[in-house]
Amino acid sequence: MLEMVKQWVWYDWIMLALRLIVSISLILTTSINVQESLTLPLWSVIFWELAALSIPWFCLMFNYKYYLLTEILLFGGLCIYLTSLFPEAYLTYLISAFLIAANSAHRSYRWMAPVTVLVIPGIFYVIAPSNSYWLMVTYYGLAYVMGFAFHLLIVNYRQNETIRKQNAVLEQYMSQIERMTLVEERNRLSRELHDTVGHAYTSIIMGMETLRPELVTETGIQRLDDLLELGRKSIEEVRGYLHQMESPQQSLSLVQSLQKLADEFREHAQVDVSFRAFGEEYLLSHQAKMAFFRCLQESLTNAVRHGQATEITVSLHFEQQYTRLEVQDNGSGLEEWREGFGMNAMKERAMNLQGQVSVYTKPGDGTLVICTLPRQAEMADELIRLLIVDDQPFIRESLRTLLDSYPDLNIADLAEDGKQAVELCGRHQPHVVLMDLDMPDMGGAEATKMIKQQWPHIRVLIFTTFQDTEQALDLLRSGADGFLLKSAEPLELADTIRLIHRGGTLIDQRMSHKIFDNLDGSIESPQSKAAADYGLTAREIEILQFVAKGLRYKTIASKLYLSDGTVRNYASSAYLKLGVRNKEEAVQKALEIGIVK
């Protein structure tokens, strides 16, 4: 009840004030002036008056139809009783006629208007013939028309407020899009400069290094050293410029960035957003910070656009093993959650970091979004030894130059092919191998298999331009710990190396789509070759196995990070292929052909 009162606006208070004025006047009049003329005990009349004040008002908080009935029965009955004793008391019901018109909705006008304007004055005329029926009809008609005009004013105000809030949300959304566009443009320019200027400087430096043996005079060597120093200084300046082009959001801590986002949304969307952080903040990777930031952005927007929320509570929990973001709103909630592009993107970001996003919603109870990522604390005191493997000299040196600037990354050595990489792994025992694939003598795929066979603890990050999903799947089976395309930014590469070193696995988003799409249609069932005879995909078999365990579609959807509708589509497709009509028949058929046990 208190929550409802908090949401009242000026017209709610006006109608409450009118009821209080009329009720207090009635109580004082019956207690002081007409107490002797009452045919009922005074206490019962006062109780009746209090009930006529409060009960219809409470009913209005839940359903306007209940309000109309209680208003007519309680307050109308009271006015009929008083009019039978005092003919002038019929005027008391004028305020009630005004309120009935103001609070009616939909088709209730068709029966409430005649009842209020014609029927009730008729009852008053029957019990008090001294009053003029048509005069009472005129009075009640005017009161009802004024109440209806007040109702139209309320409707207009609500529509304007809805439009204003939607405009505020759209402005906030456009602001976010503009900010993201600027960040993407900065990143694009950074990549262009990195791929052109940075590589050009590195190639020049490497080229001058190769001239050193050909110089015989001390003056020539000195000039070469000066040129090399100038080239290295210039490439450092380029790198500094690239870092300045990064998003300003990256310089803030996670708590600061989320607090700033909540404050901006509160200001633009006019929604009460409270933010709290629990536990001691620890360092997170750039990718984890961006996952939480995007999750909060999408949750805030959905809460207002789809749930019409007025209050949103955001809490960030720094726990020993997990970092958790919770976004709870007081919106209308949904009977069935439908995932759109934004929610799928949120879940994909979390999955790439071995985390998950869960949504809990129910009509009338709002929506709760929980994003959980495993803790991957920065280990500033521990150096990550790297082995860079690439057959292109200028790429090896470029990577050395770019990664050497990070204090926690140490380049143990460089290898020009897979054979040398295996040899150097035995010598240096690096933590992470940054492996190219297409190399002479021994390629990255064969080298990865040999490294994983001999030293399973060494982490291998494939860093290549290839997008061959079959080779990617083969490398995953051989133990590769991650895939990243060479178009990645230096900061993203450094964060990925840290993630791989801490035991995580990361697949570039552009590659993961192709890999999982290929998996859905190509992997045969491990339980039975009979599945191929029915044309079942791996995903359909997986869902049938969950169905056989008695799990509901919603539970299966949360386990597989899919929408409820997608799971139902997979299940329907599997039922059609098996020639069954429902879950029970599907489970029985799956048992018969050996898909489930």
XYZ file of C-alpha atoms in Angstrom:
597
model
C 0.000 0.000 0.000
C 2.812 2.360 0.881
C 4.409 1.718 -2.503
C 1.172 2.756 -4.220
C 0.971 5.970 -2.188
C 4.525 6.854 -3.223
C 3.401 6.793 -6.855
C 0.470 9.164 -6.351
C 0.391 12.418 -8.290
C -1.612 15.632 -7.887
C -4.992 14.288 -9.068
C -4.892 11.389 -6.566
C -4.386 13.826 -3.713
C -7.212 16.092 -4.983
C -9.711 13.217 -4.996
C -8.563 12.047 -1.558
C -8.956 15.585 -0.213
C -12.527 15.780 -1.564
C -13.458 12.506 0.141
C -11.922 13.620 3.430
C -13.736 16.968 3.357
C -17.130 15.353 2.680
C -16.607 12.565 5.248
C -15.380 14.873 7.997
C -18.289 17.242 7.340
C -20.765 14.355 7.589
C -19.241 13.052 10.820
C -19.299 16.502 12.450
C -22.853 17.199 11.248
C -24.262 13.902 12.490
C -22.373 14.150 15.794
C -23.300 17.751 16.637
C -26.390 18.954 14.754
C -28.656 15.997 13.965
C -27.735 13.449 16.621
C -31.227 13.532 18.196
C -32.988 12.901 14.856
C -31.075 9.714 13.978
C -33.030 6.434 14.034
C -29.804 4.418 14.408
C -27.243 4.642 17.223
C -24.731 7.437 16.658
C -21.745 5.090 16.822
C -23.178 2.884 14.040
C -23.784 5.901 11.780
C -20.225 7.183 12.349
C -18.849 3.691 11.630
C -20.926 3.656 8.431
C -19.503 7.028 7.416
C -15.913 5.878 8.057
C -16.534 2.723 6.018
C -18.013 4.810 3.188
C -14.817 6.915 3.232
C -12.193 4.178 3.392
C -13.508 1.000 1.742
C -14.223 2.462 -1.738
C -10.873 4.218 -1.675
C -9.010 1.015 -0.862
C -10.933 -0.832 -3.575
C -9.893 1.846 -6.087
C -6.240 0.916 -5.472
C -6.883 -2.561 -6.891
C -9.793 -2.423 -9.349
C -12.034 0.438 -10.472
C -15.064 -1.899 -10.783
C -14.861 -2.798 -7.094
C -14.656 0.914 -6.341
C -17.817 1.718 -8.316
C -19.837 -0.981 -6.575
C -18.683 -0.093 -3.062
C -19.139 3.627 -3.740
C -22.791 3.105 -4.751
C -23.576 0.605 -2.005
C -21.789 2.221 0.952
C -21.772 5.945 0.251
C -24.980 5.854 -1.819
C -26.736 3.850 0.877
C -25.562 6.311 3.527
C -26.871 9.269 1.523
C -30.235 7.514 0.990
C -30.531 6.932 4.744
C -29.687 10.558 5.587
C -32.005 11.895 2.844
C -34.888 9.905 4.336
C -34.344 11.890 7.531
C -33.204 15.188 6.053
C -34.350 15.864 2.423
C -31.470 18.309 1.843
C -28.902 15.532 2.446
C -29.165 14.427 -1.209
C -26.612 17.176 -2.033
C -23.976 15.141 -0.188
C -23.872 12.619 -3.038
C -22.811 15.267 -5.597
C -19.131 14.810 -4.707
C -19.568 11.055 -5.052
C -21.072 11.540 -8.544
C -18.032 13.638 -9.461
C -15.624 10.951 -8.196
C -17.523 8.126 -9.916
C -17.208 9.896 -13.270
C -13.538 10.681 -12.647
C -12.669 7.076 -11.763
C -14.799 5.222 -14.328
C -13.075 3.558 -17.273
C -13.692 1.534 -20.405
C -17.397 0.672 -20.826
C -18.466 1.406 -17.260
C -19.801 4.795 -18.426
C -22.648 3.017 -20.238
C -24.226 1.908 -16.999
C -22.699 4.254 -14.411
C -23.918 7.456 -16.081
C -27.620 6.456 -16.080
C -27.378 5.058 -12.556
C -25.689 8.185 -11.190
C -27.684 10.825 -13.078
C -31.165 9.215 -13.283
C -31.599 6.226 -10.946
C -30.103 7.597 -7.726
C -31.981 10.962 -7.981
C -35.120 8.865 -8.541
C -34.494 7.010 -5.265
C -33.939 10.321 -3.488
C -37.227 11.629 -4.956
C -39.125 8.540 -3.793
C -37.969 8.828 -0.188
C -38.135 12.646 -0.150
C -40.913 13.852 -2.565
C -40.463 17.427 -1.442
C -37.349 17.631 -3.629
C -37.641 18.344 -7.360
C -36.606 15.284 -9.388
C -35.473 17.241 -12.466
C -33.542 19.694 -10.337
C -31.672 16.776 -8.773
C -31.070 15.289 -12.231
C -29.629 18.635 -13.353
C -27.343 18.836 -10.320
C -26.099 15.258 -10.688
C -25.707 15.658 -14.446
C -23.482 18.705 -13.954
C -21.461 16.911 -11.265
C -21.019 13.872 -13.530
C -19.989 16.017 -16.517
C -17.425 17.853 -14.366
C -16.097 14.507 -13.132
C -15.842 13.228 -16.693
C -13.930 16.373 -17.715
C -11.591 15.795 -14.773
C -11.152 12.195 -15.984
C -10.160 13.427 -19.452
C -7.641 15.769 -17.826
C -6.155 12.820 -15.925
C -5.959 10.683 -19.083
C -4.258 13.507 -20.959
C -1.763 13.996 -18.149
C -0.945 10.274 -18.009
C -0.427 10.129 -21.766
C 1.863 13.151 -21.646
C 3.838 11.582 -18.800
C 4.174 8.327 -20.725
C 5.380 10.203 -23.809
C 7.812 12.230 -21.700
C 9.258 9.116 -20.060
C 9.550 7.312 -23.384
C 11.281 10.343 -24.877
C 13.663 10.434 -21.920
C 14.449 6.736 -22.380
C 14.951 7.222 -26.115
C 17.262 10.178 -25.467
C 19.254 8.069 -23.028
C 19.334 5.224 -25.515
C 20.470 7.542 -28.300
C 23.131 8.943 -25.982
C 24.409 5.423 -25.364
C 24.369 4.640 -29.082
C 26.261 7.844 -29.816
C 28.813 7.019 -27.132
C 29.228 3.469 -28.438
C 29.580 4.774 -31.988
C 32.351 7.117 -30.902
C 34.097 4.299 -29.076
C 33.840 2.038 -32.123
C 35.228 4.821 -34.322
C 38.133 5.336 -31.909
C 38.787 1.604 -31.924
C 38.637 1.501 -35.720
C 41.156 4.331 -36.014
C 43.343 2.663 -33.406
C 43.351 -0.559 -35.394
C 44.101 1.298 -38.618
C 47.033 3.129 -37.057
C 48.244 -0.033 -35.378
C 48.063 -2.068 -38.577
C 49.731 0.579 -40.748
C 51.963 2.987 -38.828
C 52.885 0.551 -36.057
C 53.814 -2.276 -38.404
C 55.600 0.122 -40.723
C 57.828 1.415 -37.912
C 58.518 -2.119 -36.729
C 59.455 -3.253 -40.232
C 61.783 -0.247 -40.629
C 63.457 -1.006 -37.304
C 63.874 -4.665 -38.196
C 65.227 -3.716 -41.627
C 67.852 -1.414 -40.125
C 68.843 -4.116 -37.649
C 69.608 -6.435 -40.564
C 71.967 -3.767 -42.025
C 74.178 -3.725 -38.917
C 76.544 -6.505 -40.086
C 77.101 -4.661 -43.397
C 78.363 -1.483 -41.722
C 82.062 -1.458 -40.993
C 82.804 2.110 -39.883
C 82.157 3.342 -36.375
C 80.386 6.420 -37.762
C 77.972 4.273 -39.782
C 77.178 2.110 -36.763
C 76.588 5.237 -34.660
C 74.214 6.652 -37.279
C 72.370 3.329 -37.410
C 72.002 3.330 -33.610
C 70.647 6.890 -33.742
C 68.117 5.927 -36.403
C 67.041 2.863 -34.430
C 66.617 4.979 -31.310
C 64.533 7.471 -33.262
C 62.379 4.672 -34.711
C 61.777 3.092 -31.304
C 60.934 6.471 -29.782
C 58.519 7.200 -32.623
C 56.694 3.892 -32.269
C 56.345 4.525 -28.523
C 54.753 7.894 -29.323
C 52.336 6.145 -31.702
C 51.432 3.631 -29.002
C 50.852 6.459 -26.527
C 48.538 8.123 -29.022
C 46.628 4.867 -29.487
C 46.084 4.530 -25.729
C 44.760 8.089 -25.564
C 42.169 7.160 -28.202
C 40.685 4.465 -25.979
C 37.253 4.984 -24.481
C 37.306 7.225 -21.379
C 35.120 4.576 -19.735
C 38.105 2.226 -19.626
C 40.010 4.523 -17.250
C 37.317 4.190 -14.561
C 36.966 1.328 -12.112
C 33.986 -0.992 -12.479
C 32.144 0.597 -9.538
C 32.763 4.105 -10.888
C 31.623 3.258 -14.421
C 28.437 1.518 -13.234
C 27.671 4.323 -10.772
C 28.119 6.883 -13.546
C 25.833 4.927 -15.868
C 23.145 4.664 -13.149
C 23.378 8.406 -12.402
C 23.094 9.333 -16.086
C 20.090 7.065 -16.569
C 18.399 8.505 -13.452
C 18.911 12.021 -14.791
C 17.757 11.386 -18.363
C 14.972 8.827 -17.861
C 13.631 10.297 -14.594
C 13.654 6.861 -12.966
C 14.807 6.224 -9.407
C 17.981 4.142 -9.828
C 19.908 3.163 -6.685
C 23.371 1.600 -6.925
C 25.270 -0.237 -4.186
C 28.516 -2.192 -4.169
C 29.228 -4.956 -1.641
C 32.644 -6.317 -0.793
C 36.094 -4.962 -1.549
C 36.582 -4.124 -5.217
C 39.319 -6.025 -7.006
C 40.777 -5.621 -10.472
C 38.888 -7.113 -13.405
C 39.828 -7.535 -17.022
C 38.636 -5.006 -19.570
C 36.373 -7.657 -21.107
C 34.716 -8.409 -17.746
C 34.161 -4.702 -17.065
C 32.575 -4.212 -20.479
C 30.341 -7.272 -19.956
C 28.962 -5.827 -16.698
C 28.635 -2.349 -18.236
C 26.668 -3.603 -21.267
C 24.517 -5.832 -19.054
C 23.509 -2.867 -16.879
C 22.823 -0.714 -19.953
C 20.483 -3.294 -21.460
C 18.766 -4.081 -18.128
C 18.024 -0.415 -17.368
C 16.601 0.193 -20.828
C 14.438 -2.959 -20.756
C 13.123 -2.138 -17.273
C 11.672 1.179 -18.453
C 10.750 0.406 -22.054
C 9.114 -2.976 -21.490
C 8.364 -3.100 -17.749
C 7.394 0.566 -17.135
C 9.498 0.469 -13.974
C 9.747 3.511 -11.703
C 12.370 2.152 -9.289
C 15.459 0.106 -10.142
C 17.914 -1.326 -7.629
C 21.408 -2.204 -8.857
C 23.799 -4.150 -6.635
C 27.349 -5.266 -7.445
C 28.829 -8.050 -5.312
C 32.583 -8.715 -5.127
C 32.810 -12.264 -3.779
C 35.727 -14.609 -3.296
C 35.114 -16.673 -6.426
C 32.537 -14.682 -8.406
C 31.602 -11.149 -9.306
C 27.822 -10.713 -9.520
C 25.645 -7.872 -10.837
C 21.946 -7.826 -9.895
C 19.381 -5.468 -11.446
C 15.918 -5.561 -9.820
C 13.039 -3.361 -10.986
C 9.469 -2.820 -9.777
C 7.971 -2.998 -13.272
C 4.982 -4.969 -14.470
C 6.983 -8.124 -15.198
C 6.227 -10.638 -17.934
C 4.349 -13.922 -18.110
C 6.969 -15.336 -20.479
C 10.395 -13.825 -21.044
C 11.354 -13.275 -24.667
C 14.971 -12.651 -25.449
C 15.888 -10.037 -28.000
C 19.145 -9.045 -29.617
C 20.375 -7.124 -26.572
C 19.804 -9.975 -24.123
C 21.441 -12.504 -26.450
C 24.461 -10.206 -26.743
C 24.642 -9.954 -22.930
C 24.561 -13.736 -22.569
C 27.182 -14.201 -25.275
C 29.567 -11.772 -23.541
C 29.127 -13.643 -20.261
C 29.571 -17.067 -21.856
C 32.840 -15.960 -23.454
C 34.090 -15.259 -19.921
C 32.737 -18.565 -18.464
C 29.871 -16.688 -16.812
C 26.123 -16.557 -17.252
C 23.161 -14.167 -17.348
C 19.858 -15.221 -15.758
C 16.488 -13.457 -15.943
C 13.640 -13.962 -13.457
C 10.318 -12.276 -14.131
C 6.696 -12.665 -13.093
C 3.634 -10.509 -13.783
C 3.301 -7.935 -11.020
C 6.667 -8.781 -9.418
C 9.021 -6.944 -11.753
C 12.145 -8.418 -13.316
C 15.477 -9.520 -11.863
C 18.557 -9.790 -14.085
C 21.667 -11.474 -12.653
C 25.031 -11.444 -14.428
C 27.687 -13.645 -12.801
C 31.320 -13.916 -13.893
C 34.039 -16.007 -12.248
C 36.618 -13.943 -10.430
C 39.849 -13.519 -12.331
C 41.862 -11.272 -10.089
C 44.879 -9.533 -11.541
C 48.153 -10.970 -10.280
C 50.376 -7.913 -10.543
C 53.339 -9.538 -8.747
C 53.431 -12.562 -11.071
C 55.001 -12.223 -14.486
C 53.337 -14.104 -17.322
C 56.051 -15.623 -19.495
C 55.137 -15.510 -23.168
C 56.446 -17.348 -26.187
C 55.538 -15.637 -29.463
C 55.391 -17.940 -32.497
C 55.057 -16.431 -35.999
C 56.928 -16.915 -39.266
C 56.814 -13.171 -40.115
C 59.732 -11.337 -38.447
C 58.059 -7.937 -38.361
C 54.936 -9.437 -36.723
C 57.056 -11.121 -34.040
C 58.876 -7.869 -33.280
C 55.660 -5.873 -33.391
C 54.069 -8.180 -30.844
C 57.191 -8.000 -28.675
C 57.103 -4.193 -28.754
C 53.373 -4.000 -28.042
C 53.294 -6.543 -25.210
C 56.556 -5.557 -23.525
C 54.938 -2.343 -22.282
C 52.612 -4.282 -19.940
C 54.403 -4.807 -16.598
C 52.877 -8.249 -15.996
C 53.809 -9.647 -19.415
C 57.328 -10.920 -20.064
C 58.457 -12.080 -23.527
C 60.509 -15.212 -22.829
C 61.486 -15.777 -26.480
C 60.403 -15.674 -30.121
C 59.962 -18.648 -32.467
C 59.691 -18.596 -36.248
C 57.923 -21.971 -36.717
C 56.264 -24.800 -34.808
C 59.412 -26.917 -34.512
C 61.321 -24.094 -32.830
C 58.311 -23.379 -30.615
C 58.337 -26.935 -29.238
C 62.083 -26.676 -28.576
C 61.754 -23.310 -26.794
C 58.833 -24.580 -24.676
C 61.111 -27.284 -23.292
C 63.790 -24.691 -22.584
C 61.753 -21.789 -21.115
C 58.537 -23.430 -19.900
C 56.415 -20.369 -20.779
C 53.030 -19.806 -19.190
C 51.319 -18.913 -22.478
C 52.253 -19.589 -26.110
C 50.935 -17.082 -28.664
C 50.701 -19.385 -31.667
C 50.295 -18.615 -35.374
C 48.948 -21.427 -37.558
C 50.171 -21.076 -41.125
C 53.955 -21.562 -40.878
C 56.563 -23.541 -42.877
C 58.213 -26.776 -41.671
C 55.791 -27.324 -38.763
C 52.493 -25.435 -38.550
C 50.785 -24.166 -35.413
C 48.223 -26.989 -35.281
C 50.849 -29.751 -35.115
C 52.995 -27.748 -32.690
C 49.995 -27.197 -30.382
C 49.318 -30.947 -30.237
C 52.959 -31.717 -29.405
C 53.143 -29.006 -26.733
C 49.926 -30.178 -25.073
C 51.098 -33.803 -25.119
C 54.435 -33.013 -23.467
C 53.499 -30.048 -21.242
C 49.724 -29.993 -20.561
C 50.142 -27.069 -18.130
C 51.360 -24.703 -20.877
C 48.475 -22.623 -22.191
C 48.230 -22.110 -25.965
C 46.418 -19.129 -27.484
C 45.921 -19.392 -31.231
C 46.532 -15.940 -32.757
C 45.777 -16.089 -36.436
C 43.757 -14.766 -39.361
C 42.173 -18.114 -40.253
C 38.463 -18.897 -39.835
C 38.439 -22.600 -40.736
C 35.938 -24.105 -38.286
C 36.994 -27.720 -38.903
C 40.607 -26.932 -38.005
C 39.384 -24.902 -35.024
C 37.380 -27.861 -33.713
C 40.370 -30.158 -34.199
C 42.568 -27.759 -32.209
C 39.984 -27.528 -29.437
C 40.053 -31.319 -29.130
C 43.856 -31.179 -29.069
C 43.830 -28.803 -26.111
C 44.083 -25.263 -27.536
C 42.931 -22.821 -24.864
C 41.710 -19.921 -26.988
C 41.371 -18.334 -30.406
C 41.877 -14.686 -31.236
C 42.053 -13.020 -34.632
C 45.015 -10.812 -35.479
C 42.704 -7.848 -35.986
C 42.262 -7.647 -32.189
C 43.445 -4.517 -30.402
C 46.595 -4.633 -28.240
C 44.614 -4.129 -25.017
C 42.208 -6.919 -25.959
C 45.155 -9.198 -26.738
C 46.771 -8.457 -23.357
C 43.493 -9.090 -21.496
C 43.000 -12.344 -23.375
C 46.505 -13.543 -22.484
C 45.786 -12.863 -18.799
C 42.475 -14.709 -19.052
C 44.082 -17.739 -20.713
C 46.887 -17.770 -18.119
C 44.349 -17.869 -15.268
C 42.721 -20.971 -16.709
C 39.998 -19.372 -18.808
C 39.067 -20.162 -22.381
C 38.143 -17.561 -24.974
C 37.026 -17.885 -28.573
C 36.773 -14.804 -30.751
C 33.123 -13.851 -31.196
C 33.332 -13.876 -34.989
C 34.670 -17.428 -34.916
C 32.416 -18.761 -32.162
C 29.277 -18.194 -34.240
C 30.649 -20.302 -37.069
C 31.986 -23.008 -34.770
C 28.741 -23.476 -32.841
C 26.603 -23.282 -35.969
C 28.748 -26.032 -37.415
C 28.478 -28.031 -34.204
C 24.670 -27.877 -34.238
C 24.381 -29.607 -37.590
C 27.444 -31.801 -37.862
C 28.258 -33.610 -34.596
C 26.818 -37.085 -34.339
C 25.264 -38.402 -31.154
C 27.825 -40.000 -28.859
C 25.207 -42.397 -27.490
C 23.905 -44.012 -30.640
C 24.506 -44.085 -34.372
C 20.760 -44.559 -34.736
C 20.322 -40.807 -34.265
C 21.753 -40.224 -37.731
C 19.001 -42.353 -39.231
C 16.404 -39.889 -37.969
C 18.357 -36.772 -39.003
C 18.616 -35.438 -35.447
C 21.137 -32.684 -34.775
C 23.377 -32.595 -31.701
C 21.277 -29.820 -30.153
C 18.037 -31.757 -30.652
C 19.591 -34.833 -29.035
C 20.834 -32.737 -26.120
C 17.348 -31.334 -25.529
C 15.805 -34.816 -25.750
C 18.221 -35.968 -23.054
C 17.142 -33.135 -20.771
C 13.471 -33.867 -21.493
C 14.069 -37.503 -20.538
C 15.335 -36.283 -17.152
C 11.999 -34.578 -16.571
C 13.227 -31.012 -16.975
C 10.835 -28.309 -18.159
C 11.532 -26.224 -21.266
C 12.318 -23.123 -19.191
C 14.863 -25.046 -17.098
C 16.475 -26.465 -20.234
C 16.616 -22.970 -21.751
C 18.478 -21.575 -18.711
C 20.978 -24.459 -18.765
C 21.723 -24.066 -22.484
C 21.595 -20.230 -22.513
C 18.752 -20.334 -25.040
C 15.320 -18.747 -25.074
C 12.272 -20.772 -24.100
C 10.908 -20.444 -27.642
C 14.143 -21.732 -29.184
C 14.095 -24.820 -26.964
C 10.472 -25.480 -27.914
C 11.362 -25.176 -31.601
C 14.210 -27.685 -31.229
C 11.926 -30.064 -29.302
C 9.122 -29.798 -31.882
C 11.596 -30.484 -34.676
C 12.920 -33.552 -32.830
C 9.377 -34.845 -32.176
C 8.549 -34.469 -35.879
C 11.671 -36.375 -36.940
C 10.952 -39.170 -34.449
C 7.289 -39.350 -35.507
C 5.926 -38.715 -31.994
C 3.329 -36.278 -30.673
C 4.392 -35.381 -27.106
C 7.139 -35.596 -24.493
C 6.175 -39.031 -23.211
C 6.246 -40.605 -26.661
C 9.516 -38.796 -27.470
C 11.223 -40.129 -24.323
C 9.991 -43.663 -25.061
C 11.248 -43.464 -28.652
C 14.612 -42.038 -27.571
C 15.037 -44.939 -25.138
C 14.235 -47.444 -27.867
C 16.822 -46.129 -30.343
C 19.469 -45.578 -27.652
C 19.695 -41.788 -27.613
C 19.030 -41.684 -23.857
C 19.661 -44.296 -21.222
